[in-house]
């Protein structure tokens, strides 16, 4: 569980694909596990961190070592795996952070493609929850 909070600093501080790929994959894998995340971790995995991930997904500037543009997909997996830990739609920081944004076109497009293909982008372990379906359902179920 400590790995997920340590990865946030690595993810926010890194600027190249080489520096981001391993911490993001580790973060996604750890949070995709069905174990309940400790409450103290929610303080570090806050709106600022989620905003950073969303900003990187929506950014048109790519590092020179990411010519194929895989970073947005890696950041999407981080958001999806984090969203798995919010069980109450009214207190979902991912949805709250999305509501505060003026646009999220890249995120929306990536979600819809995965949703239409019935893909679970964070299926590292055999679980019954599809992370893409859960985020789409959470966004549509949010009363605001």
PDB file of C-alpha atoms in Angstrom:
ATOM      1  CA  UNK A   1       0.000   0.000   0.000  1.00  0.00           C
ATOM      2  CA  UNK A   2       2.913   2.340   0.649  1.00  0.00           C
ATOM      3  CA  UNK A   3       4.070   1.797  -2.920  1.00  0.00           C
ATOM      4  CA  UNK A   4       1.018   3.595  -4.313  1.00  0.00           C
ATOM      5  CA  UNK A   5       1.671   6.761  -2.308  1.00  0.00           C
ATOM      6  CA  UNK A   6       5.390   6.722  -3.069  1.00  0.00           C
ATOM      7  CA  UNK A   7       4.609   6.361  -6.758  1.00  0.00           C
ATOM      8  CA  UNK A   8       2.609   9.606  -6.754  1.00  0.00           C
ATOM      9  CA  UNK A   9       5.767  11.660  -6.203  1.00  0.00           C
ATOM     10  CA  UNK A  10       7.568   9.784  -8.969  1.00  0.00           C
ATOM     11  CA  UNK A  11       4.626  10.273 -11.324  1.00  0.00           C
ATOM     12  CA  UNK A  12       4.282  13.986 -10.623  1.00  0.00           C
ATOM     13  CA  UNK A  13       8.018  14.677 -10.813  1.00  0.00           C
ATOM     14  CA  UNK A  14       8.929  12.714 -13.933  1.00  0.00           C
ATOM     15  CA  UNK A  15       8.984  14.282 -17.378  1.00  0.00           C
ATOM     16  CA  UNK A  16       9.990  11.453 -19.730  1.00  0.00           C
ATOM     17  CA  UNK A  17       8.341   8.224 -20.763  1.00  0.00           C
ATOM     18  CA  UNK A  18      11.215   6.251 -19.300  1.00  0.00           C
ATOM     19  CA  UNK A  19      10.723   7.889 -15.903  1.00  0.00           C
ATOM     20  CA  UNK A  20       6.916   7.556 -15.959  1.00  0.00           C
ATOM     21  CA  UNK A  21       6.192   4.151 -17.384  1.00  0.00           C
ATOM     22  CA  UNK A  22       7.314   1.962 -14.449  1.00  0.00           C
ATOM     23  CA  UNK A  23       5.843   4.060 -11.592  1.00  0.00           C
ATOM     24  CA  UNK A  24       2.510   4.406 -13.436  1.00  0.00           C
ATOM     25  CA  UNK A  25       2.267   0.687 -14.173  1.00  0.00           C
ATOM     26  CA  UNK A  26       3.168  -0.137 -10.584  1.00  0.00           C
ATOM     27  CA  UNK A  27       0.628   2.390  -9.270  1.00  0.00           C
ATOM     28  CA  UNK A  28      -2.116   0.952 -11.493  1.00  0.00           C
ATOM     29  CA  UNK A  29      -1.312  -2.637 -10.604  1.00  0.00           C
ATOM     30  CA  UNK A  30      -1.235  -1.974  -6.855  1.00  0.00           C
ATOM     31  CA  UNK A  31      -4.512  -0.029  -6.868  1.00  0.00           C
ATOM     32  CA  UNK A  32      -6.199  -2.528  -9.164  1.00  0.00           C
ATOM     33  CA  UNK A  33      -5.849  -5.192  -6.513  1.00  0.00           C
ATOM     34  CA  UNK A  34      -9.171  -5.691  -4.746  1.00  0.00           C
ATOM     35  CA  UNK A  35      -7.739  -4.958  -1.284  1.00  0.00           C
ATOM     36  CA  UNK A  36      -9.184  -1.896   0.419  1.00  0.00           C
ATOM     37  CA  UNK A  37      -6.856   1.083   0.330  1.00  0.00           C
ATOM     38  CA  UNK A  38      -5.982   2.579   3.755  1.00  0.00           C
ATOM     39  CA  UNK A  39      -7.865   5.809   4.508  1.00  0.00           C
ATOM     40  CA  UNK A  40      -4.617   7.725   4.970  1.00  0.00           C
ATOM     41  CA  UNK A  41      -3.756   7.181   1.311  1.00  0.00           C
ATOM     42  CA  UNK A  42      -6.750   9.185   0.157  1.00  0.00           C
ATOM     43  CA  UNK A  43      -5.056  12.321   1.525  1.00  0.00           C
ATOM     44  CA  UNK A  44      -2.101  11.870  -0.810  1.00  0.00           C
ATOM     45  CA  UNK A  45      -4.147  10.667  -3.768  1.00  0.00           C
ATOM     46  CA  UNK A  46      -6.082  13.906  -3.779  1.00  0.00           C
ATOM     47  CA  UNK A  47      -7.566  16.304  -6.327  1.00  0.00           C
ATOM     48  CA  UNK A  48      -4.154  17.798  -7.041  1.00  0.00           C
ATOM     49  CA  UNK A  49      -2.783  14.401  -8.068  1.00  0.00           C
ATOM     50  CA  UNK A  50      -5.886  13.569 -10.108  1.00  0.00           C
ATOM     51  CA  UNK A  51      -5.708  16.994 -11.786  1.00  0.00           C
ATOM     52  CA  UNK A  52      -2.078  16.310 -12.698  1.00  0.00           C
ATOM     53  CA  UNK A  53      -3.075  13.034 -14.356  1.00  0.00           C
ATOM     54  CA  UNK A  54      -5.982  14.657 -16.218  1.00  0.00           C
ATOM     55  CA  UNK A  55      -3.802  17.557 -17.372  1.00  0.00           C
ATOM     56  CA  UNK A  56      -1.261  15.122 -18.761  1.00  0.00           C
ATOM     57  CA  UNK A  57      -3.991  13.164 -20.570  1.00  0.00           C
ATOM     58  CA  UNK A  58      -5.343  16.341 -22.167  1.00  0.00           C
ATOM     59  CA  UNK A  59      -1.923  17.822 -22.974  1.00  0.00           C
ATOM     60  CA  UNK A  60      -0.932  18.104 -26.619  1.00  0.00           C
ATOM     61  CA  UNK A  61       2.745  18.347 -25.693  1.00  0.00           C
ATOM     62  CA  UNK A  62       4.432  14.973 -25.607  1.00  0.00           C
ATOM     63  CA  UNK A  63       7.934  14.160 -24.400  1.00  0.00           C
ATOM     64  CA  UNK A  64      10.354  13.425 -27.247  1.00  0.00           C
ATOM     65  CA  UNK A  65      10.698   9.822 -26.070  1.00  0.00           C
ATOM     66  CA  UNK A  66       6.931   9.214 -26.499  1.00  0.00           C
ATOM     67  CA  UNK A  67       6.381   9.523 -30.256  1.00  0.00           C
ATOM     68  CA  UNK A  68       3.516   6.992 -30.175  1.00  0.00           C
ATOM     69  CA  UNK A  69       1.630   8.927 -27.493  1.00  0.00           C
ATOM     70  CA  UNK A  70       1.251   6.098 -24.982  1.00  0.00           C
ATOM     71  CA  UNK A  71       1.491   8.324 -21.898  1.00  0.00           C
ATOM     72  CA  UNK A  72      -2.205   9.325 -21.939  1.00  0.00           C
ATOM     73  CA  UNK A  73      -3.161   5.634 -21.852  1.00  0.00           C
ATOM     74  CA  UNK A  74      -0.807   5.027 -18.948  1.00  0.00           C
ATOM     75  CA  UNK A  75      -2.275   7.981 -17.031  1.00  0.00           C
ATOM     76  CA  UNK A  76      -5.807   6.791 -17.812  1.00  0.00           C
ATOM     77  CA  UNK A  77      -5.006   3.445 -16.197  1.00  0.00           C
ATOM     78  CA  UNK A  78      -3.868   5.333 -13.075  1.00  0.00           C
ATOM     79  CA  UNK A  79      -7.184   7.203 -12.911  1.00  0.00           C
ATOM     80  CA  UNK A  80      -9.212   4.039 -13.527  1.00  0.00           C
ATOM     81  CA  UNK A  81      -7.382   2.072 -10.851  1.00  0.00           C
ATOM     82  CA  UNK A  82      -7.757   4.909  -8.331  1.00  0.00           C
ATOM     83  CA  UNK A  83     -11.466   5.210  -9.111  1.00  0.00           C
ATOM     84  CA  UNK A  84     -11.957   1.551  -8.173  1.00  0.00           C
ATOM     85  CA  UNK A  85     -11.483   2.583  -4.520  1.00  0.00           C
ATOM     86  CA  UNK A  86     -14.356   5.080  -4.441  1.00  0.00           C
ATOM     87  CA  UNK A  87     -17.523   3.230  -3.538  1.00  0.00           C
ATOM     88  CA  UNK A  88     -19.708   6.278  -2.827  1.00  0.00           C
ATOM     89  CA  UNK A  89     -20.458   8.346  -5.919  1.00  0.00           C
ATOM     90  CA  UNK A  90     -21.163  11.423  -3.788  1.00  0.00           C
ATOM     91  CA  UNK A  91     -17.642  11.319  -2.317  1.00  0.00           C
ATOM     92  CA  UNK A  92     -15.733  10.307  -5.425  1.00  0.00           C
ATOM     93  CA  UNK A  93     -12.697  12.572  -5.892  1.00  0.00           C
ATOM     94  CA  UNK A  94     -12.152  11.425  -9.457  1.00  0.00           C
ATOM     95  CA  UNK A  95     -15.681  12.483 -10.459  1.00  0.00           C
ATOM     96  CA  UNK A  96     -15.414  15.690  -8.410  1.00  0.00           C
ATOM     97  CA  UNK A  97     -12.170  16.603 -10.140  1.00  0.00           C
ATOM     98  CA  UNK A  98     -13.659  15.823 -13.548  1.00  0.00           C
ATOM     99  CA  UNK A  99     -16.640  18.086 -12.776  1.00  0.00           C
ATOM    100  CA  UNK A 100     -14.310  21.011 -12.124  1.00  0.00           C
ATOM    101  CA  UNK A 101     -12.629  20.754 -15.540  1.00  0.00           C
ATOM    102  CA  UNK A 102     -13.767  22.774 -18.528  1.00  0.00           C
ATOM    103  CA  UNK A 103     -12.994  19.957 -20.953  1.00  0.00           C
ATOM    104  CA  UNK A 104     -11.794  16.374 -20.995  1.00  0.00           C
ATOM    105  CA  UNK A 105     -12.073  15.437 -24.636  1.00  0.00           C
ATOM    106  CA  UNK A 106      -9.083  13.078 -24.770  1.00  0.00           C
ATOM    107  CA  UNK A 107     -10.216  11.291 -21.624  1.00  0.00           C
ATOM    108  CA  UNK A 108     -13.766  10.998 -22.949  1.00  0.00           C
ATOM    109  CA  UNK A 109     -12.591   9.624 -26.276  1.00  0.00           C
ATOM    110  CA  UNK A 110     -10.299   7.065 -24.638  1.00  0.00           C
ATOM    111  CA  UNK A 111     -13.053   5.979 -22.236  1.00  0.00           C
ATOM    112  CA  UNK A 112     -15.622   5.597 -25.002  1.00  0.00           C
ATOM    113  CA  UNK A 113     -13.274   3.517 -27.144  1.00  0.00           C
ATOM    114  CA  UNK A 114     -12.509   1.202 -24.216  1.00  0.00           C
ATOM    115  CA  UNK A 115     -16.198   1.104 -23.239  1.00  0.00           C
ATOM    116  CA  UNK A 116     -17.300   0.185 -26.771  1.00  0.00           C
ATOM    117  CA  UNK A 117     -14.682  -2.563 -26.921  1.00  0.00           C
ATOM    118  CA  UNK A 118     -15.712  -3.839 -23.473  1.00  0.00           C
ATOM    119  CA  UNK A 119     -12.095  -3.558 -22.345  1.00  0.00           C
ATOM    120  CA  UNK A 120     -11.017  -3.520 -18.741  1.00  0.00           C
ATOM    121  CA  UNK A 121      -7.817  -1.495 -18.878  1.00  0.00           C
ATOM    122  CA  UNK A 122      -6.774  -2.382 -15.338  1.00  0.00           C
ATOM    123  CA  UNK A 123      -7.373  -6.143 -15.411  1.00  0.00           C
ATOM    124  CA  UNK A 124      -4.145  -7.098 -13.663  1.00  0.00           C
ATOM    125  CA  UNK A 125      -5.960  -9.473 -11.283  1.00  0.00           C
ATOM    126  CA  UNK A 126      -9.100 -11.577 -11.686  1.00  0.00           C
ATOM    127  CA  UNK A 127     -11.757  -9.223 -10.364  1.00  0.00           C
ATOM    128  CA  UNK A 128     -15.440  -8.769 -11.065  1.00  0.00           C
ATOM    129  CA  UNK A 129     -15.288  -5.004 -11.592  1.00  0.00           C
ATOM    130  CA  UNK A 130     -14.538  -3.521 -14.992  1.00  0.00           C
ATOM    131  CA  UNK A 131     -12.671  -0.264 -14.278  1.00  0.00           C
ATOM    132  CA  UNK A 132     -13.904   1.451 -17.457  1.00  0.00           C
ATOM    133  CA  UNK A 133     -17.537   0.547 -16.786  1.00  0.00           C
ATOM    134  CA  UNK A 134     -17.194   1.692 -13.190  1.00  0.00           C
ATOM    135  CA  UNK A 135     -15.859   5.144 -14.100  1.00  0.00           C
ATOM    136  CA  UNK A 136     -18.500   5.665 -16.798  1.00  0.00           C
ATOM    137  CA  UNK A 137     -21.230   4.534 -14.379  1.00  0.00           C
ATOM    138  CA  UNK A 138     -19.867   6.757 -11.611  1.00  0.00           C
ATOM    139  CA  UNK A 139     -19.789   9.770 -13.918  1.00  0.00           C
ATOM    140  CA  UNK A 140     -23.344   9.165 -15.105  1.00  0.00           C
ATOM    141  CA  UNK A 141     -24.645   8.381 -11.607  1.00  0.00           C
ATOM    142  CA  UNK A 142     -23.226  11.519 -10.034  1.00  0.00           C
ATOM    143  CA  UNK A 143     -26.157  13.753  -9.027  1.00  0.00           C
ATOM    144  CA  UNK A 144     -24.315  16.938 -10.047  1.00  0.00           C
TER     145      UNK A 144
END
